[in-house]
PDB file of C-alpha atoms in Angstrom:
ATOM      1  CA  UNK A  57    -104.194  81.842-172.601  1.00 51.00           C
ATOM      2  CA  UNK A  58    -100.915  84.413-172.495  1.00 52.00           C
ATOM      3  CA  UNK A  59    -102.885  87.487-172.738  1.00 48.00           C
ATOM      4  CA  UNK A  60    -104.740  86.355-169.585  1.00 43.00           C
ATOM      5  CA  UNK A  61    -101.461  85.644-167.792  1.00 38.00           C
ATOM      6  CA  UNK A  62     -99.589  89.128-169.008  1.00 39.00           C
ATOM      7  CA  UNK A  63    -102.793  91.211-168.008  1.00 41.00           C
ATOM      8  CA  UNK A  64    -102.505  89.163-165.127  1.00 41.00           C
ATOM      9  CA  UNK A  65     -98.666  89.867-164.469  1.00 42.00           C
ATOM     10  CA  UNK A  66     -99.018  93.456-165.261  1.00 43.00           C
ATOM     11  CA  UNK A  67    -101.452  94.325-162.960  1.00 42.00           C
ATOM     12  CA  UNK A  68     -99.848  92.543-160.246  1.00 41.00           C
ATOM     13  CA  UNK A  69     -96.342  94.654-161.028  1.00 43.00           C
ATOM     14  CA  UNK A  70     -98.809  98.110-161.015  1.00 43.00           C
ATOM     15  CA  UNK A  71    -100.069  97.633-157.993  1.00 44.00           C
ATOM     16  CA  UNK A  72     -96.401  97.712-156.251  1.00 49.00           C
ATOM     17  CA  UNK A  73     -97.427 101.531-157.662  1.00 54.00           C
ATOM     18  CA  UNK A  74    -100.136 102.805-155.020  1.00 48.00           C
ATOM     19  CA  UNK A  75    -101.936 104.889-156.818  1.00 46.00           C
ATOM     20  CA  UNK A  76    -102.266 105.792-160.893  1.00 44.00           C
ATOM     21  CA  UNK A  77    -102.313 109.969-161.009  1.00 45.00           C
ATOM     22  CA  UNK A  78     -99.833 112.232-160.736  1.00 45.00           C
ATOM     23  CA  UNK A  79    -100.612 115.991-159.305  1.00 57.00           C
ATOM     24  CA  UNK A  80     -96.821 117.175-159.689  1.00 62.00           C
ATOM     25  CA  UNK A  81     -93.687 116.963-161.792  1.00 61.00           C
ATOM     26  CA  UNK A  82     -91.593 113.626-163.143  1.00 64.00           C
ATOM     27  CA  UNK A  83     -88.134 112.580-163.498  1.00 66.00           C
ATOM     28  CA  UNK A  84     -86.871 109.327-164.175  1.00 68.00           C
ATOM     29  CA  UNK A  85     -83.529 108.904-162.021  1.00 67.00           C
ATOM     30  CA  UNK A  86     -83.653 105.204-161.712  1.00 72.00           C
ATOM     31  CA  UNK A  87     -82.990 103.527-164.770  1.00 71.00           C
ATOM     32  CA  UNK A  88     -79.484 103.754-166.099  1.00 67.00           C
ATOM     33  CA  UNK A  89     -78.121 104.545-162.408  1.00 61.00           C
ATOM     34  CA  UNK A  90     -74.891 104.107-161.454  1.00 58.00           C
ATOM     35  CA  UNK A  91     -73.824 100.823-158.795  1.00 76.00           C
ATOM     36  CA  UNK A  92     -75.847 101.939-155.874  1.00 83.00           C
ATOM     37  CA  UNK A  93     -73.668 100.598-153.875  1.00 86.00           C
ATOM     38  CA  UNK A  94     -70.470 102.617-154.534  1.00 87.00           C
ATOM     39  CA  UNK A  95     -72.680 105.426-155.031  1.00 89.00           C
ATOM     40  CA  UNK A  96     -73.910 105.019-151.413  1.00 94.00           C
ATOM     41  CA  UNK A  97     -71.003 105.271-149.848  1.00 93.00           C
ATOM     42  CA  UNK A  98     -69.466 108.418-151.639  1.00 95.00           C
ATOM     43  CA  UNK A  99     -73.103 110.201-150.058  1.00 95.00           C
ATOM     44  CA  UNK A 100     -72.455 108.785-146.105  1.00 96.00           C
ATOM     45  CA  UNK A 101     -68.568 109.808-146.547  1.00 96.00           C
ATOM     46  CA  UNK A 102     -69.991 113.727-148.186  1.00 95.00           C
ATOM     47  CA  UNK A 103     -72.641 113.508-145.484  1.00 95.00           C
ATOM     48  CA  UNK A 104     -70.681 112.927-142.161  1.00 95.00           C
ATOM     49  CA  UNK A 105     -68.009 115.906-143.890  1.00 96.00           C
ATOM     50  CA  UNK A 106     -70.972 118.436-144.659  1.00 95.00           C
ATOM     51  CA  UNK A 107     -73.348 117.192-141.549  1.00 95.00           C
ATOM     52  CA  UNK A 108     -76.465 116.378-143.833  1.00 96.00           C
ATOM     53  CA  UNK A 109     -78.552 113.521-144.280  1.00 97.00           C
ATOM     54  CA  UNK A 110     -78.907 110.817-147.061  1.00 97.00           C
ATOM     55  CA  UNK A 111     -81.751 109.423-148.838  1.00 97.00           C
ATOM     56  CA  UNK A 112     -82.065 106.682-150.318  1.00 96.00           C
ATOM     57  CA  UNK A 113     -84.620 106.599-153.212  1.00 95.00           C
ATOM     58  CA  UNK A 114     -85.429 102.852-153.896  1.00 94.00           C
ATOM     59  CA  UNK A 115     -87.632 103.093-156.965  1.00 92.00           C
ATOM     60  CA  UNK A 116     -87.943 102.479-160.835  1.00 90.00           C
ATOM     61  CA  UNK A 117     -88.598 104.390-163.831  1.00 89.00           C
ATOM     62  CA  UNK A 118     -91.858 102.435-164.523  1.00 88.00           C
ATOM     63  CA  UNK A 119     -93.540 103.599-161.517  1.00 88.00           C
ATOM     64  CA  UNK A 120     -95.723 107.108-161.259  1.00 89.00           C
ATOM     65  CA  UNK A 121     -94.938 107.288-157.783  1.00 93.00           C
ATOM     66  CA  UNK A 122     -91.117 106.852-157.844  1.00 91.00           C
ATOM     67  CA  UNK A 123     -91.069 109.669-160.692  1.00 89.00           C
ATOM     68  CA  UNK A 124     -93.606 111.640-159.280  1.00 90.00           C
ATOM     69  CA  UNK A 125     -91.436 111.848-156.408  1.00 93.00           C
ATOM     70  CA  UNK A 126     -88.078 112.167-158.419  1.00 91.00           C
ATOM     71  CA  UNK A 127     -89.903 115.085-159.870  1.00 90.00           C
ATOM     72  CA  UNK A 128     -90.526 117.113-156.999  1.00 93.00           C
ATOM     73  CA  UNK A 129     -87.015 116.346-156.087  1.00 94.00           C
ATOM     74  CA  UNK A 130     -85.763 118.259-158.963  1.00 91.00           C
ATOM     75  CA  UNK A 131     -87.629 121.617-158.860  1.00 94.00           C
ATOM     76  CA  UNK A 132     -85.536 124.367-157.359  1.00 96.00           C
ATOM     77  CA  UNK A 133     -88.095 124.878-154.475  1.00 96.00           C
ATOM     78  CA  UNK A 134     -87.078 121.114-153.280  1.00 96.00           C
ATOM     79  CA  UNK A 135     -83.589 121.691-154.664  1.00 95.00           C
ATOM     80  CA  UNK A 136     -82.791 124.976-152.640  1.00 96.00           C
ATOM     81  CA  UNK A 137     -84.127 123.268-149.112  1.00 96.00           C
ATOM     82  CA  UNK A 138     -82.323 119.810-150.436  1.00 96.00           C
ATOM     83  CA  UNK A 139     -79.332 120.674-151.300  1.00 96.00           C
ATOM     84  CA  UNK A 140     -77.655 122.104-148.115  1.00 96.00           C
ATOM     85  CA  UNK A 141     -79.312 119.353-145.810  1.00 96.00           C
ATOM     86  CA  UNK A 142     -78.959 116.251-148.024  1.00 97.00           C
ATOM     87  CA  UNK A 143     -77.400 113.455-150.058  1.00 95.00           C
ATOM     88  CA  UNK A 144     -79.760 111.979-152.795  1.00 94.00           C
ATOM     89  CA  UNK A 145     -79.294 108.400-153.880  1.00 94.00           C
ATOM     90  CA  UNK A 146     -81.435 107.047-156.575  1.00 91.00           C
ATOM     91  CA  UNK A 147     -81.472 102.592-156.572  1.00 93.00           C
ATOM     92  CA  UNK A 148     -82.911 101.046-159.276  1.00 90.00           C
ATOM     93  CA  UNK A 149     -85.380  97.916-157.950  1.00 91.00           C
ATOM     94  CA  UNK A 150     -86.413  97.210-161.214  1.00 85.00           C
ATOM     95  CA  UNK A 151     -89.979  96.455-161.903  1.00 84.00           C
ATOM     96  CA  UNK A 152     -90.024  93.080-160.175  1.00 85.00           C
ATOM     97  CA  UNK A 153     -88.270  94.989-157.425  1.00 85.00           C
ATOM     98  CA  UNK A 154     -85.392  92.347-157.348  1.00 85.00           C
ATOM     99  CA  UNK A 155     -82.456  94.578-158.486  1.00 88.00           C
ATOM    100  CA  UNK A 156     -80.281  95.791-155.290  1.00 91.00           C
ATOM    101  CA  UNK A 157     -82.347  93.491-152.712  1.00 92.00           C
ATOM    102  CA  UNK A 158     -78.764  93.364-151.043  1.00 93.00           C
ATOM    103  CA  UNK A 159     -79.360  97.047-149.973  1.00 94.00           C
ATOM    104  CA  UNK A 160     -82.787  96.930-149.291  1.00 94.00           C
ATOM    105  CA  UNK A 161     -82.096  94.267-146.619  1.00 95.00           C
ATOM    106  CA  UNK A 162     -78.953  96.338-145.384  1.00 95.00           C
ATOM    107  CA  UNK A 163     -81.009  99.332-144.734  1.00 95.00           C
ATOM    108  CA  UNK A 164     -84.371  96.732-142.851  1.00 95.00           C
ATOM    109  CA  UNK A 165     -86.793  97.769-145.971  1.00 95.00           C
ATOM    110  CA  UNK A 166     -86.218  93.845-147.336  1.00 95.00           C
ATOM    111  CA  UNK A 167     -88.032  92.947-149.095  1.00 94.00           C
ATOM    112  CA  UNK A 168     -89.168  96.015-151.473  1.00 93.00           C
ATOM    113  CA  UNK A 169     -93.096  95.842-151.861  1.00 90.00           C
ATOM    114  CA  UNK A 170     -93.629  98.947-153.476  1.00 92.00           C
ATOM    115  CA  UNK A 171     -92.129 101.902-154.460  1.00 95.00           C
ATOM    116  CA  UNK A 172     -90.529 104.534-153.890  1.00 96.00           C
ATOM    117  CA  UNK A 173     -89.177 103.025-150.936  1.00 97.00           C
ATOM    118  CA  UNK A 174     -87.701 106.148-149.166  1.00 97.00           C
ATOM    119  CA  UNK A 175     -84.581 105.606-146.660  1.00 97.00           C
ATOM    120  CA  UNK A 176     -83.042 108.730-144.823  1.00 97.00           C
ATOM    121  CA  UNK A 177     -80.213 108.383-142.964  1.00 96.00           C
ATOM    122  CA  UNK A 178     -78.512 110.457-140.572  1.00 95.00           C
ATOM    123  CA  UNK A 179     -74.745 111.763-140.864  1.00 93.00           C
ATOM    124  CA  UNK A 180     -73.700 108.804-138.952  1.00 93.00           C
ATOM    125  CA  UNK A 181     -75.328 106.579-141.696  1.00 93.00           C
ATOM    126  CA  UNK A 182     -78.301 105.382-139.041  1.00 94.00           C
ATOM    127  CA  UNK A 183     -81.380 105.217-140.069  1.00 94.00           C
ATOM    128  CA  UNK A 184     -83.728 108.747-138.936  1.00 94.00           C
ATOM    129  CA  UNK A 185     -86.753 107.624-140.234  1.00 94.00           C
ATOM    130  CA  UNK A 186     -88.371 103.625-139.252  1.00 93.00           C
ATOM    131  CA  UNK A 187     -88.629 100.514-141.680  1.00 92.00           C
ATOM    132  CA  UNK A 188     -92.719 101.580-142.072  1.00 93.00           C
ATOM    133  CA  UNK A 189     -92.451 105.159-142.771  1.00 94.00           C
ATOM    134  CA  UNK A 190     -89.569 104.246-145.408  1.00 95.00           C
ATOM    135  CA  UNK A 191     -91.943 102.078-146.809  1.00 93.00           C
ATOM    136  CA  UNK A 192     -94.967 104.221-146.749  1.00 94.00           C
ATOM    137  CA  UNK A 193     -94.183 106.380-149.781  1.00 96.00           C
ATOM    138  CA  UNK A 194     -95.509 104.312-152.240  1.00 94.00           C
ATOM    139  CA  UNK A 195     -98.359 106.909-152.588  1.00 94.00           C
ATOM    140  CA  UNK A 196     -95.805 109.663-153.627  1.00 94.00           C
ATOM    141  CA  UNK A 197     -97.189 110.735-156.732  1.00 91.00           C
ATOM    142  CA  UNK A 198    -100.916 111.515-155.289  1.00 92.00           C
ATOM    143  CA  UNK A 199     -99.437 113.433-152.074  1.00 94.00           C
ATOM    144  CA  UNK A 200     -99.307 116.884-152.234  1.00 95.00           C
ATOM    145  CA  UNK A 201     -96.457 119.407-152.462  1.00 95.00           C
ATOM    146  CA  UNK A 202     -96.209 120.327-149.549  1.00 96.00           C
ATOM    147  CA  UNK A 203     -96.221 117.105-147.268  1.00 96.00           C
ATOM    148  CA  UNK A 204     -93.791 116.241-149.409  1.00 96.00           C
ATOM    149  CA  UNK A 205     -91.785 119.542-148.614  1.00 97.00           C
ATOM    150  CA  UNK A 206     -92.567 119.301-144.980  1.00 96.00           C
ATOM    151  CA  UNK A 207     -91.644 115.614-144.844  1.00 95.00           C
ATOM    152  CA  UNK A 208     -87.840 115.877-145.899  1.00 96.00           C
ATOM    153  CA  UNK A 209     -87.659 119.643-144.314  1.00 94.00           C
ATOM    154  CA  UNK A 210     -88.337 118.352-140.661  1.00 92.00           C
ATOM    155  CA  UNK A 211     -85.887 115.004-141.098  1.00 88.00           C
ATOM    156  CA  UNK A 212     -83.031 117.289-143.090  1.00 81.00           C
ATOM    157  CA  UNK A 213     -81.222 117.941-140.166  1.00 68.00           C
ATOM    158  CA  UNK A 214     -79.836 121.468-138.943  1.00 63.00           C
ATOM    159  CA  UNK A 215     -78.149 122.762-141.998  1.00 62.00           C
ATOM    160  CA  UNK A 216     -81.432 124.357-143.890  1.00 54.00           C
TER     161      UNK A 216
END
């Protein structure tokens, strides 16, 4: 009767996870992350000094697509368009996708249904991109390079 109910449970927490292969580099930024909150608002204050954007990376360290994502993130193609244009915050949902629902329903992506859940935010900490396209990520890890590189270079904002 329990193995039923965990296969049961942990297909139900996969499928928050679109898809199952990855087709780039991983990372694992969420776990172990510091308050999100705090964190958050050292990137808008950086961001309205330095005119770039913030994203916010909801996501967890279980999920292909949140590391396939944080992987691409990481390589010094994405780093050397990234870095002059944006803020990066990684927030930890946890595999339930309970953990920070506070922020979630600050920035209108409440409740998390799967992830990454991808926020951007411009220098004025609005949101640039909407509630569905924030929420549309959850295929990260099977898009390829390049949307992904086209994606966050066209929403980075002037300083690339």
């Amino acid at each position: 009767m329990i193995r039923p109910l965990l296969a049961a449970a942990l297909a139900l927490t996969l499928s928050a996870c679109a898809t199952t292969a990855s087709h780039g580099p991983e990372a694992r930024p969420f776990t172990g992350a510091p308050a999100a909150s705090s964190v958050i608002s050292g990137a808008l204050s950086r961001a309205a000094t330095a005119n770039k954007h913030v994203i916010l990376v909801f996501g967890y360290d279980a999920c292909h697509d949140s590391r396939g994502l944080a992987g691409w993130f990481v390589t010094p193609r994405f780093q050397a368009m990234m870095a002059p244009r944006y803020e990066i915050v990684w927030i930890d949902t946890g595999i339930d996708h309970d953990l920070n629902g506070d922020l979630a329903k600050r920035y209108g992506v409440a409740p998390i249904t799967g992830t990454p859940t991808v926020v951007i935010l411009g220098p004025d900490g609005q949101p640039v991109n909407t509630p569905a396209d924030a929420l549309a990520w959850r295929n990260a890890a099977s898009r390829s390079e390049r949307d992904i590189y086209d994606y966050f270079e066209k929403l980075g904002g002037p300083n690339g």
